[in-house]
């Protein structure tokens, strides 16, 4: 934090399409083995919503942790989209929210809801994500780990990578 005291949020206008990034640090809690979820939503060149939280459940595979994180991010995406629609801030708010996740396995599980023995224990509440994708409120895309803007919200990363992601979230030096 010492090196970030002079960072502030800056909005540049420009792209007014809401974009969300969801990431996880699997089993990062050394004692309880719970994962850390993070998401960031960008609008107008700056972050308008972000979160970093320890998950309430222990995820067995990495895919499950990513799926749980993405589900929480999609809940926020739907709320933000409806909020922006009510404000009538941008014409883009009428379209689906673009969401990015760096887990191909989690994205495959969203798109293929068939029963799998390794995923039968996943709580129904996390399947909200499938409904929102099916209804067209959210479009999920894969993004490489190196481009994952939400990375700093889940784990320690190299300074240059942190600064790159901070710029992507609209943080600039004062």
XYZ file of N, CA and C in Angstrom:
522
model
N 0.821 -1.200 0.000
C 0.000 0.000 0.000
C 0.861 1.259 0.000
N 2.062 1.145 0.554
C 2.935 2.309 0.654
C 3.178 2.952 -0.718
N 3.335 2.136 -1.739
C 3.618 2.661 -3.067
C 2.397 3.074 -3.860
N 1.206 3.001 -3.258
C -0.018 3.309 -4.003
C -0.789 4.491 -3.427
N -0.231 5.170 -2.441
C -0.952 6.268 -1.774
C -1.299 7.405 -2.723
N -0.550 7.544 -3.804
C -0.810 8.641 -4.735
C -1.646 8.205 -5.945
N -2.244 7.017 -5.898
C -3.107 6.560 -6.989
C -4.553 6.970 -6.723
N -5.208 7.497 -7.742
C -6.612 7.897 -7.654
C -7.350 7.360 -8.877
N -8.656 7.239 -8.764
C -9.467 6.813 -9.902
C -9.643 7.964 -10.876
N -9.411 7.684 -12.150
C -9.588 8.678 -13.212
C -10.518 8.077 -14.264
N -11.481 8.845 -14.692
C -12.399 8.397 -15.736
C -12.128 9.218 -16.983
N -12.011 8.511 -18.114
C -11.628 9.170 -19.359
C -12.780 9.297 -20.344
N -13.962 8.868 -19.965
C -15.065 8.851 -20.928
C -14.835 7.673 -21.857
N -14.852 7.931 -23.121
C -14.531 6.876 -24.083
C -15.505 5.720 -24.043
N -14.990 4.535 -23.756
C -15.773 3.308 -23.813
C -16.797 3.261 -22.677
N -18.071 3.361 -23.038
C -19.138 3.348 -22.039
C -19.883 2.013 -22.003
N -19.207 0.964 -22.422
C -19.785 -0.374 -22.308
C -19.241 -1.013 -21.038
N -20.130 -1.481 -20.195
C -19.734 -2.079 -18.926
C -19.019 -3.407 -19.169
N -17.831 -3.525 -18.567
C -17.036 -4.748 -18.676
C -16.668 -5.223 -17.281
N -16.760 -6.526 -17.070
C -16.435 -7.091 -15.769
C -15.341 -8.132 -15.870
N -14.522 -8.196 -14.849
C -13.417 -9.148 -14.776
C -13.534 -9.911 -13.464
N -13.472 -11.231 -13.539
C -13.610 -12.076 -12.351
C -12.396 -12.988 -12.238
N -11.836 -13.059 -11.031
C -10.664 -13.899 -10.822
C -10.716 -14.519 -9.431
N -9.853 -15.483 -9.194
C -9.794 -16.160 -7.897
C -8.363 -16.594 -7.607
N -8.032 -16.626 -6.349
C -6.792 -17.245 -5.891
C -7.221 -18.479 -5.119
N -7.043 -19.647 -5.732
C -7.581 -20.895 -5.206
C -6.900 -21.305 -3.905
N -7.709 -21.599 -2.892
C -7.262 -22.116 -1.594
C -6.150 -21.267 -0.985
N -6.252 -19.959 -1.133
C -5.193 -19.049 -0.683
C -5.113 -18.916 0.835
N -6.204 -19.186 1.514
C -6.213 -19.114 2.977
C -5.505 -20.354 3.527
N -4.346 -20.162 4.093
C -3.513 -21.284 4.559
C -4.197 -22.118 5.646
N -4.976 -21.489 6.500
C -5.610 -22.216 7.601
C -6.898 -22.914 7.164
N -7.828 -22.164 6.596
C -9.126 -22.720 6.231
C -9.209 -23.222 4.812
N -8.196 -22.943 3.982
C -8.126 -23.349 2.569
C -9.263 -22.791 1.722
N -9.819 -21.677 2.145
C -10.832 -21.013 1.326
C -10.140 -20.142 0.285
N -10.803 -19.949 -0.830
C -10.254 -19.164 -1.933
C -10.642 -17.700 -1.791
N -9.905 -16.841 -2.465
C -10.214 -15.413 -2.486
C -10.765 -15.045 -3.857
N -11.977 -14.503 -3.888
C -12.619 -14.045 -5.126
C -12.382 -12.559 -5.304
N -12.258 -12.149 -6.550
C -12.165 -10.726 -6.836
C -12.848 -10.406 -8.146
N -13.455 -9.222 -8.201
C -13.991 -8.753 -9.473
C -13.809 -7.254 -9.566
N -13.794 -6.785 -10.815
C -13.727 -5.347 -11.089
C -14.604 -5.068 -12.300
N -15.374 -3.978 -12.228
C -16.203 -3.543 -13.349
C -15.715 -2.180 -13.807
N -15.481 -2.071 -15.113
C -14.905 -0.874 -15.703
C -15.949 -0.210 -16.599
N -16.065 1.107 -16.464
C -16.955 1.910 -17.306
C -16.308 3.273 -17.486
N -16.222 3.731 -18.712
C -15.645 5.048 -18.959
C -14.170 5.131 -18.601
N -13.468 4.014 -18.725
C -12.038 4.008 -18.460
C -11.652 3.843 -17.009
N -12.630 3.680 -16.106
C -12.304 3.534 -14.688
C -13.193 2.525 -14.000
N -12.716 2.015 -12.887
C -13.482 1.041 -12.103
C -14.664 1.733 -11.429
N -15.841 1.125 -11.533
C -17.021 1.663 -10.847
C -17.487 0.737 -9.731
N -16.997 -0.501 -9.750
C -17.333 -1.456 -8.699
C -16.230 -2.503 -8.645
N -15.857 -2.897 -7.427
C -14.838 -3.924 -7.267
C -15.023 -4.598 -5.920
N -14.476 -5.795 -5.818
C -14.601 -6.548 -4.574
C -13.453 -7.538 -4.460
N -13.049 -7.793 -3.236
C -12.082 -8.838 -2.923
C -12.548 -9.482 -1.626
N -12.971 -10.754 -1.709
C -13.541 -11.426 -0.536
C -13.105 -12.880 -0.478
N -13.007 -13.368 0.737
C -12.772 -14.789 0.935
C -14.096 -15.501 0.658
N -14.044 -16.588 -0.095
C -15.251 -17.343 -0.391
C -15.770 -18.012 0.880
N -17.081 -18.209 0.936
C -17.694 -18.795 2.130
C -17.624 -20.315 2.133
N -17.307 -20.906 0.978
C -17.215 -22.362 0.894
C -15.794 -22.757 0.492
N -15.427 -23.971 0.780
C -14.126 -24.484 0.349
C -14.329 -25.138 -1.009
N -13.623 -24.633 -2.001
C -13.733 -25.165 -3.355
C -12.738 -26.309 -3.520
N -13.214 -27.447 -3.985
C -12.323 -28.595 -4.149
C -11.416 -28.408 -5.368
N -11.946 -28.337 -6.586
C -11.061 -28.034 -7.713
C -10.984 -26.519 -7.958
N -9.955 -26.110 -8.670
C -9.791 -24.700 -9.037
C -10.999 -24.207 -9.825
N -11.512 -25.055 -10.717
C -12.664 -24.672 -11.542
C -13.835 -24.242 -10.671
N -14.068 -24.955 -9.586
C -15.184 -24.613 -8.710
C -14.989 -23.233 -8.090
N -13.783 -22.929 -7.660
C -13.494 -21.612 -7.083
C -13.727 -20.516 -8.115
N -13.300 -20.754 -9.359
C -13.515 -19.774 -10.434
C -15.004 -19.609 -10.720
N -15.745 -20.705 -10.710
C -17.182 -20.688 -10.967
C -17.912 -19.898 -9.885
N -17.544 -20.121 -8.628
C -18.142 -19.393 -7.502
C -17.821 -17.903 -7.613
N -16.575 -17.576 -7.948
C -16.172 -16.173 -8.101
C -16.932 -15.511 -9.241
N -17.054 -16.216 -10.343
C -17.752 -15.665 -11.510
C -19.237 -15.474 -11.215
N -19.812 -16.377 -10.449
C -21.218 -16.244 -10.080
C -21.455 -14.976 -9.264
N -20.572 -14.697 -8.314
C -20.695 -13.466 -7.516
C -20.535 -12.236 -8.402
N -19.611 -12.306 -9.350
C -19.393 -11.177 -10.259
C -20.604 -10.962 -11.164
N -21.219 -12.041 -11.611
C -22.404 -11.921 -12.469
C -23.565 -11.300 -11.696
N -23.700 -11.622 -10.426
C -24.747 -10.983 -9.618
C -24.539 -9.471 -9.586
N -23.302 -9.049 -9.404
C -22.991 -7.617 -9.408
C -23.219 -7.019 -10.790
N -22.863 -7.763 -11.833
C -23.035 -7.291 -13.210
C -24.501 -6.999 -13.513
N -25.368 -7.912 -13.112
C -26.805 -7.739 -13.358
C -27.319 -6.518 -12.605
N -26.905 -6.350 -11.356
C -27.334 -5.186 -10.577
C -26.826 -3.894 -11.220
N -25.558 -3.857 -11.599
C -24.991 -2.652 -12.221
C -25.696 -2.316 -13.533
N -25.945 -3.342 -14.334
C -26.623 -3.123 -15.619
C -27.999 -2.497 -15.406
N -28.758 -3.024 -14.465
C -30.099 -2.488 -14.196
C -30.026 -1.081 -13.606
N -29.042 -0.846 -12.766
C -28.831 0.486 -12.188
C -28.516 1.505 -13.289
N -27.618 1.139 -14.192
C -27.258 2.041 -15.292
C -28.440 2.265 -16.236
N -29.264 1.244 -16.436
C -30.460 1.400 -17.265
C -31.411 2.415 -16.645
N -31.594 2.334 -15.334
C -32.490 3.284 -14.655
C -31.966 4.709 -14.749
N -30.656 4.853 -14.661
C -30.056 6.187 -14.777
C -30.032 6.681 -16.219
N -30.177 5.752 -17.164
C -30.109 6.058 -18.589
C -28.802 6.784 -18.925
N -27.708 6.260 -18.361
C -26.390 6.870 -18.527
C -25.826 6.630 -19.916
N -25.992 5.427 -20.419
C -25.392 5.072 -21.696
C -26.309 4.130 -22.463
N -26.301 4.256 -23.764
C -27.106 3.370 -24.605
C -26.628 1.926 -24.481
N -25.347 1.742 -24.161
C -24.788 0.397 -24.026
C -25.374 -0.365 -22.843
N -25.965 0.328 -21.884
C -26.489 -0.360 -20.699
C -27.692 -1.236 -21.034
N -28.249 -1.067 -22.207
C -29.371 -1.904 -22.618
C -28.899 -3.269 -23.119
N -27.631 -3.356 -23.507
C -27.078 -4.618 -23.988
C -26.509 -5.449 -22.857
N -26.036 -6.644 -23.184
C -25.473 -7.511 -22.148
C -24.143 -6.972 -21.615
N -23.828 -7.356 -20.399
C -22.544 -7.000 -19.798
C -21.504 -7.993 -20.305
N -20.362 -7.489 -20.706
C -19.264 -8.354 -21.124
C -18.457 -8.733 -19.892
N -18.348 -10.022 -19.645
C -17.614 -10.537 -18.485
C -16.430 -11.358 -18.968
N -15.314 -11.215 -18.258
C -14.098 -11.932 -18.612
C -13.635 -12.806 -17.449
N -13.271 -14.044 -17.788
C -12.811 -15.028 -16.812
C -11.610 -15.740 -17.428
N -10.603 -16.066 -16.622
C -9.420 -16.724 -17.181
C -9.432 -18.245 -17.007
N -10.571 -18.808 -16.643
C -10.686 -20.256 -16.461
C -11.546 -20.866 -17.563
N -10.913 -21.579 -18.478
C -11.678 -22.236 -19.540
C -12.580 -23.324 -18.960
N -12.147 -23.974 -17.886
C -12.966 -25.026 -17.267
C -14.251 -24.449 -16.676
N -14.156 -23.311 -16.004
C -15.353 -22.679 -15.428
C -16.302 -22.230 -16.534
N -15.755 -21.675 -17.610
C -16.600 -21.243 -18.732
C -17.278 -22.446 -19.382
N -16.562 -23.549 -19.522
C -17.152 -24.762 -20.094
C -18.280 -25.276 -19.208
N -18.113 -25.183 -17.894
C -19.148 -25.646 -16.966
C -20.394 -24.766 -17.043
N -20.212 -23.481 -17.287
C -21.356 -22.580 -17.464
C -22.134 -22.982 -18.711
N -21.423 -23.280 -19.777
C -22.062 -23.559 -21.065
C -22.601 -24.984 -21.180
N -22.069 -25.913 -20.389
C -22.475 -27.314 -20.467
C -22.982 -27.771 -19.103
N -24.271 -27.576 -18.843
C -24.812 -27.868 -17.512
C -25.076 -29.352 -17.242
N -24.510 -30.231 -18.049
C -24.737 -31.653 -17.825
C -24.190 -32.068 -16.468
N -24.791 -33.087 -15.926
C -24.373 -33.621 -14.626
C -22.964 -34.205 -14.746
N -22.108 -33.826 -13.833
C -20.755 -34.374 -13.757
C -20.522 -34.814 -12.319
N -19.987 -35.989 -12.129
C -19.737 -36.506 -10.788
C -18.856 -35.598 -9.947
N -17.911 -34.911 -10.588
C -16.983 -34.060 -9.840
C -17.577 -32.703 -9.475
N -18.754 -32.393 -10.004
C -19.346 -31.077 -9.742
C -20.723 -31.162 -9.091
N -21.161 -32.349 -8.745
C -22.515 -32.511 -8.213
C -22.723 -31.809 -6.877
N -21.651 -31.518 -6.164
C -21.761 -30.892 -4.847
C -21.879 -29.369 -4.907
N -21.700 -28.768 -6.079
C -21.745 -27.306 -6.186
C -23.161 -26.821 -5.890
N -23.269 -25.909 -4.968
C -24.550 -25.392 -4.497
C -25.337 -24.742 -5.639
N -26.625 -24.967 -5.625
C -27.529 -24.446 -6.653
C -27.422 -22.930 -6.795
N -27.176 -22.218 -5.705
C -27.149 -20.752 -5.781
C -26.086 -20.230 -6.741
N -25.044 -21.017 -6.988
C -23.995 -20.567 -7.898
C -24.389 -20.738 -9.360
N -25.452 -21.509 -9.630
C -25.891 -21.730 -11.005
C -26.681 -20.546 -11.572
N -26.873 -19.515 -10.788
C -27.484 -18.257 -11.245
C -26.797 -17.763 -12.516
N -25.518 -17.971 -12.582
C -24.719 -17.518 -13.714
C -25.243 -18.109 -15.031
N -25.638 -19.375 -15.001
C -26.144 -20.020 -16.220
C -27.421 -19.352 -16.712
N -28.292 -19.013 -15.788
C -29.553 -18.367 -16.138
C -29.308 -17.006 -16.782
N -28.387 -16.242 -16.234
C -28.107 -14.904 -16.765
C -27.465 -14.974 -18.147
N -26.630 -15.973 -18.379
C -26.037 -16.169 -19.706
C -27.128 -16.588 -20.687
N -27.990 -17.520 -20.287
C -29.076 -17.994 -21.153
C -30.042 -16.870 -21.506
N -30.279 -15.951 -20.566
C -31.194 -14.830 -20.808
C -30.539 -13.687 -21.578
N -29.255 -13.776 -21.823
C -28.561 -12.744 -22.593
C -28.216 -11.497 -21.796
N -28.269 -11.564 -20.472
C -27.909 -10.398 -19.663
C -26.401 -10.259 -19.520
N -25.708 -11.366 -19.687
C -24.255 -11.395 -19.544
C -23.671 -12.245 -20.660
N -22.549 -11.803 -21.211
C -21.794 -12.604 -22.172
C -20.437 -12.886 -21.544
N -20.100 -14.168 -21.429
C -18.827 -14.564 -20.828
C -17.784 -14.816 -21.905
N -16.591 -14.303 -21.671
C -15.464 -14.506 -22.583
C -14.263 -14.994 -21.798
N -13.446 -15.783 -22.462
C -12.175 -16.181 -21.859
C -11.161 -15.067 -22.105
N -10.302 -14.863 -21.128
C -9.226 -13.886 -21.243
C -7.979 -14.535 -20.650
N -6.839 -14.235 -21.222
C -5.612 -14.835 -20.698
C -5.332 -14.307 -19.294
N -4.644 -15.095 -18.512
C -4.325 -14.712 -17.139
C -3.548 -13.403 -17.107
N -2.680 -13.185 -18.077
C -1.895 -11.956 -18.131
C -2.729 -10.706 -18.342
N -3.926 -10.866 -18.890
C -4.815 -9.732 -19.157
C -5.896 -9.581 -18.087
N -5.864 -10.409 -17.047
C -6.907 -10.414 -16.023
C -6.766 -9.213 -15.092
N -7.602 -8.214 -15.330
C -7.573 -6.946 -14.592
C -7.835 -7.148 -13.099
N -8.609 -8.174 -12.740
C -8.959 -8.396 -11.333
C -7.858 -9.115 -10.547
N -6.765 -9.467 -11.188
C -5.674 -10.183 -10.517
C -5.195 -9.521 -9.219
N -4.993 -8.198 -9.188
C -4.504 -7.581 -7.945
C -5.490 -7.678 -6.779
N -6.731 -8.017 -7.062
C -7.738 -8.123 -6.007
C -7.737 -9.493 -5.333
N -6.950 -10.422 -5.874
C -6.980 -11.781 -5.340
C -5.648 -12.274 -4.798
N -4.544 -11.707 -5.264
C -3.242 -12.245 -4.881
C -2.144 -11.208 -5.063
N -1.013 -11.396 -4.397
C 0.132 -10.512 -4.641
C 0.690 -10.790 -6.035
N 1.011 -9.741 -6.759
C 1.572 -9.895 -8.103
C 2.761 -8.955 -8.257
N 3.534 -9.167 -9.305
C 4.708 -8.337 -9.570
C 4.288 -6.878 -9.751
N 5.158 -5.969 -9.351
C 4.859 -4.532 -9.384
C 4.465 -4.040 -10.779
N 5.202 -4.436 -11.811
C 4.888 -3.965 -13.162
C 3.528 -4.480 -13.631
N 3.188 -5.711 -13.275
C 1.875 -6.270 -13.625
C 0.788 -5.533 -12.849
N 1.045 -5.281 -11.565
C 0.089 -4.532 -10.746
C -0.190 -3.159 -11.358
N 0.862 -2.440 -11.731
C 0.684 -1.092 -12.291
C -0.076 -1.130 -13.613
N 0.175 -2.153 -14.418
C -0.558 -2.301 -15.679
C -2.047 -2.515 -15.414
N -2.364 -3.407 -14.481
C -3.772 -3.657 -14.149
C -4.402 -2.442 -13.469
N -3.637 -1.746 -12.658
C -4.147 -0.531 -12.002
C -4.536 0.504 -13.054
N -3.709 0.649 -14.087
C -4.049 1.580 -15.185
C -5.327 1.125 -15.890
N -5.466 -0.188 -16.087
C -6.671 -0.722 -16.733
C -7.926 -0.457 -15.911
N -7.763 -0.345 -14.584
C -8.894 -0.038 -13.705
C -9.109 1.465 -13.570
N -8.301 2.261 -14.276
C -8.479 3.707 -14.242
C -7.706 4.407 -13.145
N -6.790 3.714 -12.502
C -5.978 4.358 -11.466
C -4.828 5.122 -12.113
N -4.637 6.341 -11.677
C -3.531 7.159 -12.185
C -2.898 7.910 -11.016
N -1.668 8.330 -11.218
C -0.930 9.041 -10.158
C -1.344 10.504 -10.112
N -1.438 11.042 -8.881
C -1.762 12.467 -8.732
C -0.491 13.267 -8.532
